[in-house]
Short mmCIF file of C-alpha atoms in Angstrom, two decimals:
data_model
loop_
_atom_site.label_atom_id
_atom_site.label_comp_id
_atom_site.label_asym_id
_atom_site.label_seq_id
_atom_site.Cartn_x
_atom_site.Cartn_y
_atom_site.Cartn_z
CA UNK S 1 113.47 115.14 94.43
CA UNK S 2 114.15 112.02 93.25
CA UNK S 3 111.33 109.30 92.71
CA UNK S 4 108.87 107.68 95.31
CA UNK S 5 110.53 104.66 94.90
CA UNK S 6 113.80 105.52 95.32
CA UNK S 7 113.43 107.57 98.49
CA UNK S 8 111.25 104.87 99.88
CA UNK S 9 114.26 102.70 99.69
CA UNK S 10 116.30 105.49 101.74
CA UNK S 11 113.47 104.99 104.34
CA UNK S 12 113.90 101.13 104.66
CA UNK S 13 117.35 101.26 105.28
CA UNK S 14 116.80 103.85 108.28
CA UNK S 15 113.90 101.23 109.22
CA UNK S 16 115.63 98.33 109.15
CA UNK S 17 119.15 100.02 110.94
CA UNK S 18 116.34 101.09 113.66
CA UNK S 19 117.13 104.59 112.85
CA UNK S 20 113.83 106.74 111.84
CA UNK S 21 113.21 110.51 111.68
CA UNK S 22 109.99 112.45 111.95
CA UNK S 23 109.74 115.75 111.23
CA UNK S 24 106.48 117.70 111.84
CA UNK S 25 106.27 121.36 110.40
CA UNK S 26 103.78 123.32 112.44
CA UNK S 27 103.04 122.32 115.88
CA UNK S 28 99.17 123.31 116.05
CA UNK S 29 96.29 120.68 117.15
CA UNK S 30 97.16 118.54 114.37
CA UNK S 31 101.14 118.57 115.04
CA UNK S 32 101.00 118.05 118.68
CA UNK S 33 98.36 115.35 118.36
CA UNK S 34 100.61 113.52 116.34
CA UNK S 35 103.90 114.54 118.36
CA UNK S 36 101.72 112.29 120.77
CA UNK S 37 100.66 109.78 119.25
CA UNK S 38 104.21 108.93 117.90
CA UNK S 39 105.74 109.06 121.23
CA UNK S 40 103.01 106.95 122.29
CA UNK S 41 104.53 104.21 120.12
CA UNK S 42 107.04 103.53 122.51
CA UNK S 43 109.40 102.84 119.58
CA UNK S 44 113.35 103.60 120.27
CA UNK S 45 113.99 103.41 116.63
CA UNK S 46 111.98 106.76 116.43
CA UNK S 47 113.12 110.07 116.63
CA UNK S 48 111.09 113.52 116.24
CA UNK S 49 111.65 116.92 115.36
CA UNK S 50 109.54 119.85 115.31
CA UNK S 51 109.86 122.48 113.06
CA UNK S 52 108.14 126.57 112.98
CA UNK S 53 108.69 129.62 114.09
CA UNK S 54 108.36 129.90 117.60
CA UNK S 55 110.94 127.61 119.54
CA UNK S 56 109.55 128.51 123.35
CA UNK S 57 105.40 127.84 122.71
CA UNK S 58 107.08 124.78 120.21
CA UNK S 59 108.75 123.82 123.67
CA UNK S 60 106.23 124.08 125.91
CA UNK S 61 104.21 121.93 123.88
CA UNK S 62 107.21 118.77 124.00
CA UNK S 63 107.70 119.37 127.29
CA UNK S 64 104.21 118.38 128.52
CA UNK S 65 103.99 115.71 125.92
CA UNK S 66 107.04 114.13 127.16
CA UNK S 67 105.88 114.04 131.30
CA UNK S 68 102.60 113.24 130.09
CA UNK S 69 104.27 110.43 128.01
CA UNK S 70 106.60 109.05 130.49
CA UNK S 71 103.41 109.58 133.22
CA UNK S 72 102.29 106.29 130.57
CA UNK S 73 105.33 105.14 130.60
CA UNK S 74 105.16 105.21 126.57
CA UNK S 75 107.53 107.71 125.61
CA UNK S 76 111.29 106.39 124.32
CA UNK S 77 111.60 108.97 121.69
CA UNK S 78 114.00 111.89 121.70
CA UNK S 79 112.51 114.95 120.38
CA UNK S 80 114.11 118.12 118.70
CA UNK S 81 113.03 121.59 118.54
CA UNK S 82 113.97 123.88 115.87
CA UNK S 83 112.27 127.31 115.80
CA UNK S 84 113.01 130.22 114.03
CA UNK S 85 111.71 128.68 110.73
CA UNK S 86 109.04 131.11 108.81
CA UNK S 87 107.09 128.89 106.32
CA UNK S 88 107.26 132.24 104.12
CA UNK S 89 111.02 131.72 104.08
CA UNK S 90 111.76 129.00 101.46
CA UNK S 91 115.28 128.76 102.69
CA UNK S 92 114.39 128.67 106.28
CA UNK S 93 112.65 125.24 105.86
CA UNK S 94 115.64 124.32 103.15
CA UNK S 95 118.12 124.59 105.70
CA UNK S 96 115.94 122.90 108.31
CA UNK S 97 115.56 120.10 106.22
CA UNK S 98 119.23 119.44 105.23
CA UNK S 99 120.44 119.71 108.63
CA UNK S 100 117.96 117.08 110.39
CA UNK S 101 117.62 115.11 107.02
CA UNK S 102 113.92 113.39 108.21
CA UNK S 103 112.22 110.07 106.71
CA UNK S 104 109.39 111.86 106.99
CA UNK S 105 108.06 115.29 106.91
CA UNK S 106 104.69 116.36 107.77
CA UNK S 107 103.52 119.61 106.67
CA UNK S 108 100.76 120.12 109.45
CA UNK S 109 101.07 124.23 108.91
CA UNK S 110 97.48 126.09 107.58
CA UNK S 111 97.98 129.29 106.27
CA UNK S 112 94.96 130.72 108.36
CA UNK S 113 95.79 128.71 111.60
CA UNK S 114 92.64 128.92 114.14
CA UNK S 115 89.67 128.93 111.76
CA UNK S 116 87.48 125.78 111.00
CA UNK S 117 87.11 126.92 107.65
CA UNK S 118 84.20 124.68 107.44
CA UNK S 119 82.28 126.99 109.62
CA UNK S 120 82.28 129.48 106.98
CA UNK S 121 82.26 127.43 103.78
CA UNK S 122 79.81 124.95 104.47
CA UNK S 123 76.30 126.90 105.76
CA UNK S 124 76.89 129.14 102.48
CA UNK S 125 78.43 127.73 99.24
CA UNK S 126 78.40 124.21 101.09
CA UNK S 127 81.79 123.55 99.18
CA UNK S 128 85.49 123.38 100.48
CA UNK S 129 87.04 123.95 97.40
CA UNK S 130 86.88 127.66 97.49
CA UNK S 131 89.96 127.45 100.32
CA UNK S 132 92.39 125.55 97.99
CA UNK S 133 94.72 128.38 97.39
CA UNK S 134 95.23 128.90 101.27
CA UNK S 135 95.49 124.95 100.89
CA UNK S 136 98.82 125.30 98.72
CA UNK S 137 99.78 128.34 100.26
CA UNK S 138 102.81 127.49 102.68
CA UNK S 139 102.68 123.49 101.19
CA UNK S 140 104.14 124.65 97.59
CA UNK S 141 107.19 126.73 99.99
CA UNK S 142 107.99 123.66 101.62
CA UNK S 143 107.87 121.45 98.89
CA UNK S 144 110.25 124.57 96.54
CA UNK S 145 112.25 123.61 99.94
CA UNK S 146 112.39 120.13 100.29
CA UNK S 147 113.54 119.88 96.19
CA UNK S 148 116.06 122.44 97.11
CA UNK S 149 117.48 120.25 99.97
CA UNK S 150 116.65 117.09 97.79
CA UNK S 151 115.40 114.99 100.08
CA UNK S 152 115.09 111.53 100.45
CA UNK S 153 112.11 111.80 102.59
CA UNK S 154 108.52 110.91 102.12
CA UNK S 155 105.88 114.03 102.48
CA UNK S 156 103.03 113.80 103.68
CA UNK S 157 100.38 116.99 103.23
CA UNK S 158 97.13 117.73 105.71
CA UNK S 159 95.50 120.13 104.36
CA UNK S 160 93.13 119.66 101.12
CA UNK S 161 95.02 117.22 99.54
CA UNK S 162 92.86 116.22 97.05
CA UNK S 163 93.45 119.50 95.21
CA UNK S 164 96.54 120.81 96.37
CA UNK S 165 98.52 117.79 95.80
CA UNK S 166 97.23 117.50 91.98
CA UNK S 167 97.82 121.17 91.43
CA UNK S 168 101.32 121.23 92.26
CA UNK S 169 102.04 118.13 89.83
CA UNK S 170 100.37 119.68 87.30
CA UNK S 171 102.47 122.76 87.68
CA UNK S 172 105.14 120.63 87.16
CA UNK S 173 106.35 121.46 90.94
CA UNK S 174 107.36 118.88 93.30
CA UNK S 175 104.32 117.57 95.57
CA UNK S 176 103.55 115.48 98.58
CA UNK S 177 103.42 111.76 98.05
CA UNK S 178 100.76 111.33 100.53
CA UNK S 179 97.88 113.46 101.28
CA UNK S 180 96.11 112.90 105.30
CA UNK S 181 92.49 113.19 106.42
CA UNK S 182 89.26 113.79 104.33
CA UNK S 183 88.43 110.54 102.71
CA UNK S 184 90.57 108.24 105.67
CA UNK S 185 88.38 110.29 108.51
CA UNK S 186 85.12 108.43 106.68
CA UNK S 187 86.19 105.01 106.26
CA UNK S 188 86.41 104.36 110.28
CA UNK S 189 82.77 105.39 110.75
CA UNK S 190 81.66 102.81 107.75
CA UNK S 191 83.64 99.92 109.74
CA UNK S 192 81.70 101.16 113.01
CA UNK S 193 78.59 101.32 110.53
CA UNK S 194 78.70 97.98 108.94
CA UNK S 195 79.64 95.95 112.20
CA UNK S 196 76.35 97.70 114.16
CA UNK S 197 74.48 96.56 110.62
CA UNK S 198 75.59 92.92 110.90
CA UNK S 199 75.26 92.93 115.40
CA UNK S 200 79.13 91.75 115.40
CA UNK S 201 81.37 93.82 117.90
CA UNK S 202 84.69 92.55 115.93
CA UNK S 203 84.85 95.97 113.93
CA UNK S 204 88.53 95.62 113.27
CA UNK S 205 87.41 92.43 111.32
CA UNK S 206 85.47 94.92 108.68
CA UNK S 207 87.58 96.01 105.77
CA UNK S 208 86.07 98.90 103.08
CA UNK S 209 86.76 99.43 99.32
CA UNK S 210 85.98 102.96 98.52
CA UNK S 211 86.81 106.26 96.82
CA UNK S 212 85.44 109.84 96.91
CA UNK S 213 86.83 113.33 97.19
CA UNK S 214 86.96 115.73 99.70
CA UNK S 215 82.98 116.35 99.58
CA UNK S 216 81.94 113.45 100.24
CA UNK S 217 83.59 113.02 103.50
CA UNK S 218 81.82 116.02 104.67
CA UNK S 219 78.26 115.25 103.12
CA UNK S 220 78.22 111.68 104.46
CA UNK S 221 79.54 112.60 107.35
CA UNK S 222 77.36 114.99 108.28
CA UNK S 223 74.22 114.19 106.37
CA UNK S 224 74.45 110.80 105.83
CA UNK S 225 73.97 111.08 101.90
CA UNK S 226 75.91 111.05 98.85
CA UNK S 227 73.88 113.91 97.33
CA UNK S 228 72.62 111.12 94.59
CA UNK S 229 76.05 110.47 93.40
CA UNK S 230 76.08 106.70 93.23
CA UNK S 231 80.29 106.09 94.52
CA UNK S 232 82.63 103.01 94.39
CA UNK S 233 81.85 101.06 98.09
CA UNK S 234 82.23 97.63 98.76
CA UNK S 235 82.31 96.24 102.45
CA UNK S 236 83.68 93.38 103.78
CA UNK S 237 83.64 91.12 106.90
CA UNK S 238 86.26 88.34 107.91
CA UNK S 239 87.33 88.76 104.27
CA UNK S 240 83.50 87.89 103.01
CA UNK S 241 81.58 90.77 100.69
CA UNK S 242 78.75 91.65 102.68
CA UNK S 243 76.75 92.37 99.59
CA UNK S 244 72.97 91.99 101.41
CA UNK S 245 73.66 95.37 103.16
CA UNK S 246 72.20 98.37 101.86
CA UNK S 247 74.48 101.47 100.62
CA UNK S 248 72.08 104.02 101.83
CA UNK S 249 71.80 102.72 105.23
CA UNK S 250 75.74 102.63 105.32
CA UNK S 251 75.88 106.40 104.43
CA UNK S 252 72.99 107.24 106.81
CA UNK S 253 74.96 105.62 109.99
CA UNK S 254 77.65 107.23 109.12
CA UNK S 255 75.78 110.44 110.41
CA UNK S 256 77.18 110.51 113.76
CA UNK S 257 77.67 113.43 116.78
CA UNK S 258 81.27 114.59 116.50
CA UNK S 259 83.22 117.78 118.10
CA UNK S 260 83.31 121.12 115.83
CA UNK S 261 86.22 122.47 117.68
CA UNK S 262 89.82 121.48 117.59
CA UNK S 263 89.67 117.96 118.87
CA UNK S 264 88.00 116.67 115.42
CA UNK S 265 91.78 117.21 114.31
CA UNK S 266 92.44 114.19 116.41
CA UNK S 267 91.63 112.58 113.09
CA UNK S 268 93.81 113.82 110.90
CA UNK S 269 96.47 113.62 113.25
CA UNK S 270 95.96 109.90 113.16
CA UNK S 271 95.68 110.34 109.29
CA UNK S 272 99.35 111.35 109.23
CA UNK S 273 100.18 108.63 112.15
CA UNK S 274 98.29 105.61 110.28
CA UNK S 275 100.47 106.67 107.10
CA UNK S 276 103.96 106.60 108.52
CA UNK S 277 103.33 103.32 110.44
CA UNK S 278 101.84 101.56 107.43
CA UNK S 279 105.03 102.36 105.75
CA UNK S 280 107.22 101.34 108.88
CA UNK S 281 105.15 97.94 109.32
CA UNK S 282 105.50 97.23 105.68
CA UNK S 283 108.89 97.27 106.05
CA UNK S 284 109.23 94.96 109.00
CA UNK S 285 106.46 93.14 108.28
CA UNK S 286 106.78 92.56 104.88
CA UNK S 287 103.04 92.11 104.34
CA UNK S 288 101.18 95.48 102.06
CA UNK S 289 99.60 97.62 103.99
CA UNK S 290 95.99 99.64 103.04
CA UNK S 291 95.56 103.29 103.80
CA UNK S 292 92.82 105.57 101.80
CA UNK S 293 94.91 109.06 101.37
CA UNK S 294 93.02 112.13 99.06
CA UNK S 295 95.99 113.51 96.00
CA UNK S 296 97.86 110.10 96.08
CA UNK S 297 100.47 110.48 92.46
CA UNK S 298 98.99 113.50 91.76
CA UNK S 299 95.27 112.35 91.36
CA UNK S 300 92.45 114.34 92.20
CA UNK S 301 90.23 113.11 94.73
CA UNK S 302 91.12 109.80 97.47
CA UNK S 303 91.82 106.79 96.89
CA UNK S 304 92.79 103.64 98.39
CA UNK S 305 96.48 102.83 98.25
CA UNK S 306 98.86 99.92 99.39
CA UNK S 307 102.46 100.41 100.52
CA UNK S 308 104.19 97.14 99.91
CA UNK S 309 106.93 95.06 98.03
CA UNK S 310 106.86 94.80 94.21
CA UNK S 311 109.30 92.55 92.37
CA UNK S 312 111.48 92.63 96.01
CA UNK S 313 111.53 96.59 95.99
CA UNK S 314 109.49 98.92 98.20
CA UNK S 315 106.52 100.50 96.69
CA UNK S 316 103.32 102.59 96.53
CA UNK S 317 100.32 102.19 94.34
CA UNK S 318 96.52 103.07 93.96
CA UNK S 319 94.92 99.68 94.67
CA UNK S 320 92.85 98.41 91.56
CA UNK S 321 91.71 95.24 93.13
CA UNK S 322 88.66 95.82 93.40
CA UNK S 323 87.40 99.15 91.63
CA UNK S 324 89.54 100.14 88.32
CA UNK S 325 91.48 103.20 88.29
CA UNK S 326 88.26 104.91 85.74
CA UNK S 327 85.82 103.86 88.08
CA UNK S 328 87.16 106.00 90.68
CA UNK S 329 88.73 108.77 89.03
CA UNK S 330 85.14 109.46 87.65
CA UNK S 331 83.62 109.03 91.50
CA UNK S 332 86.04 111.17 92.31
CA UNK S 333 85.91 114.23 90.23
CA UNK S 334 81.99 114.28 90.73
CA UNK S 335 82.90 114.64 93.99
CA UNK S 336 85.14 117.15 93.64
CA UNK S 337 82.95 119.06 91.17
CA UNK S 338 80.95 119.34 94.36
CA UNK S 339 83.27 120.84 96.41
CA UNK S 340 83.62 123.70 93.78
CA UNK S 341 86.72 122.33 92.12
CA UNK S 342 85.95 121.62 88.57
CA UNK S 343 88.96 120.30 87.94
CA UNK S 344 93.13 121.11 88.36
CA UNK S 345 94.96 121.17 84.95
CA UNK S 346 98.26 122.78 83.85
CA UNK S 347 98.95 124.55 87.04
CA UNK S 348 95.88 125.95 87.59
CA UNK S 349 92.90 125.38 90.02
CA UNK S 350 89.32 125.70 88.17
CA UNK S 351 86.82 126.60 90.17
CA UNK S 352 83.02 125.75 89.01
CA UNK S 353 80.37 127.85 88.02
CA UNK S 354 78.13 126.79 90.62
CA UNK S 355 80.43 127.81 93.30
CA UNK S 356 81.57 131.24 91.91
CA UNK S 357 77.19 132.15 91.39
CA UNK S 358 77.07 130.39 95.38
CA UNK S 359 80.02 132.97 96.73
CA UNK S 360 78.49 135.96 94.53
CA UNK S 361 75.21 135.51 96.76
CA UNK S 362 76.81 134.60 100.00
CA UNK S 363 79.79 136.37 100.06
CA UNK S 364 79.29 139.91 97.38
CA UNK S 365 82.43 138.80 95.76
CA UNK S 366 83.30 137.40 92.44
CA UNK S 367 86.08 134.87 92.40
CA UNK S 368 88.41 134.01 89.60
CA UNK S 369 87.22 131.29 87.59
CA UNK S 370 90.88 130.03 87.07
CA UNK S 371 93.95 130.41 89.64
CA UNK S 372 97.13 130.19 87.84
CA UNK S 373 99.92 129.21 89.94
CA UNK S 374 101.66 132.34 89.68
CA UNK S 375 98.46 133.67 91.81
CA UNK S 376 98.28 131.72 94.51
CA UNK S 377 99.56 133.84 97.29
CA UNK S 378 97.37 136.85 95.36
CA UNK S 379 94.47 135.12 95.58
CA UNK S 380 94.88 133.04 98.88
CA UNK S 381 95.26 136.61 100.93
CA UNK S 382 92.15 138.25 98.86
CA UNK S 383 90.45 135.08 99.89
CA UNK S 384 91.06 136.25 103.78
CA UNK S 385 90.31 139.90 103.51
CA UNK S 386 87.62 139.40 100.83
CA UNK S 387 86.30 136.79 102.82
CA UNK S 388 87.32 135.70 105.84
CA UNK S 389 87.86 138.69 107.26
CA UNK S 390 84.85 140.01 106.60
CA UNK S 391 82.64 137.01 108.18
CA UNK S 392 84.71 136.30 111.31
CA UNK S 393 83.95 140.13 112.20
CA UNK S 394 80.21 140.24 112.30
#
């Protein structure tokens, strides 16, 4: 695949002819979420197709998206279905890819599709990071498949980003240029947060500066704490630092009721949605656009990033305006550390000590303290019938 940059400038040609593919792989809660939210744009210029293995429940999901859409009155976008495509089968996705040759592709598939893995994870090792190698399971095939087909389009990854997408650079693999979810799903409820703080209703008019991984979304989230770990947050209002509010009470309000069940993946589906159209709006706007998107170049951890125009060419980059690229890298792999990823190096995940002694107790297993790449699709299935298996049962 060739550079970010360069396939970015495939993308604004399509935007600017009025001429945009989606594709979404995987057509779950997340992938029909989005599949309706994108419709919902009302936008000729944009096209969808939706890609996995089983064309008539793929179907029956369009179809009711598209009455429901039109019911609006919202829905000018054609959609395609192409079934038939096992994300086991590396050339399956190759050849879906080549033949509907997207602007995007979002890779909404899980490899364990109908578990909240959370509601395993969390009560016992109260870490995330023990599920990375389902993480990468089926997004390394379609990323061996999109360098196949060499495509010019820009990938966006759902699940665990802030691991999986480091772990395939560092493989040397190629790897999703945007990663949706986990940090982005915190930095609404800090807007909502600060505006209730300050008694203004104008929430839209509160912009955030801030970096964590993947823990931290969940431990603020739902505790309303940073577990001590003092993190990179600045919050503004009408463009003014609001520097007399308290951190603590920002974390604390961002403790809110939210669903367990399928809906919270309204969220990421308006992860992947926010992405695209920031890249879309940058184009015909002209003007950078923010999003905060866990893996971003390879990095471990989220980050805030800005799609924009650099010296007249379209671009991507971590934004150091405000925090320096140290200052959250650090944040970020404390955070990570957390979540029972001690770091991602050479193509291998390392899990942490404190998370192997946490799954001994909880689970009576011992996992690897390394996963070579080579041993993801070992490990990722021992994880399920060591594991999962095991606790969905009881």
């Amino acid at each position: 695949m060739r550079s970010l940059q360069e396939r970015l400038s495939v993308v604004e040609k399509h935007v600017k002819n009025d001429d945009i593919k989606i594709m979404i792989i995987g057509l779950g809660s997340v992938g029909a979420y989005l599949l309706d939210y994108l419709i919902s744009k009302n936008d000729t210029a944009i096209n969808v197709v939706v890609v996995g293995r089983d064309a008539d429940k793929m179907q029956t999901k369009v179809n009711i998206t598209r009455i429901a859409g039109l019911i609006r009155g919202v829905n000018k976008s054609h959609i395609e279905v192409e079934g038939g495509v096992d994300l086991n089968d590396i050339a399956a996705i190759q050849k879906a890819v080549e033949k509907y040759k997207p602007d995007f592709i979002v890779n909404s598939s899980r490899a364990y599709p109908g578990l909240k893995y959370g509601s395993i994870s969390w009560a016992n090792v109260r870490a995330y990071g023990i599920w990375s190698p389902l993480a990468i399971r089926f997004t390394k095939n379609v990323m061996e498949a999109c360098d196949k087909a060499d495509t010019d389009a820009i990938v966006i990854n759902t699940s665990y980003s802030d691991a999986v997408i480091p772990w395939l650079k560092s493989a040397g693999k190629a790897y999703p240029d945007f990663g949706s979810g986990n940090l982005n799903h915190l930095v609404p409820r800090m807007k909502f947060a600060v505006a209730n703080m300050l008694g203004v209703k104008d929430y839209w008019n509160v912009d955030v500066m801030f970096a964590a991984g993947h823990f931290h979304d969940v431990c603020i989230s739902k505790e309303g704490q940073t577990e001590g770990v003092e993190l990179p947050l600045k919050v503004y209002y009408k463009g003014e630092e609001q520097k007399n509010l308290s951190v603590d009470e920002i974390y604390k309000a961002c403790h809110i009721t939210m669903p367990v069940d399928q809906t919270r993946n309204m969220m990421n589906a308006s992860s992947n949605y926010q992405i695209i159209t920031a890249i879309i709006d940058a184009i015909r706007s002209g003007m950078n656009q923010k999003v905060f998107t866990p893996g971003f170049d390879g990095n471990i951890g989220g980050y805030p990033v800005l799609v924009g125009y650099k010296d007249g060419k379209l671009d991507a980059w971590i934004d150091e305006s405000v925090f320096s690229f140290e200052e959250m890298n650090k944040a970020d792999r404390a955070s990570m550390a957390l979540d029972g990823v001690e770091d991602v190096v050479d193509g291998k995940l390392i899990y942490t000590d404190a998370l192997i002694e946490k799954a001994q107790k909880a689970f009576g297993k011992t996992l690897p303290k390394e996963v070579p790449f080579a041993n993801i699709e070992k490990t990722a299935q021992w994880i399920i019938d060591e594991i999962i298996l095991p606790q969905t049962e009881k």
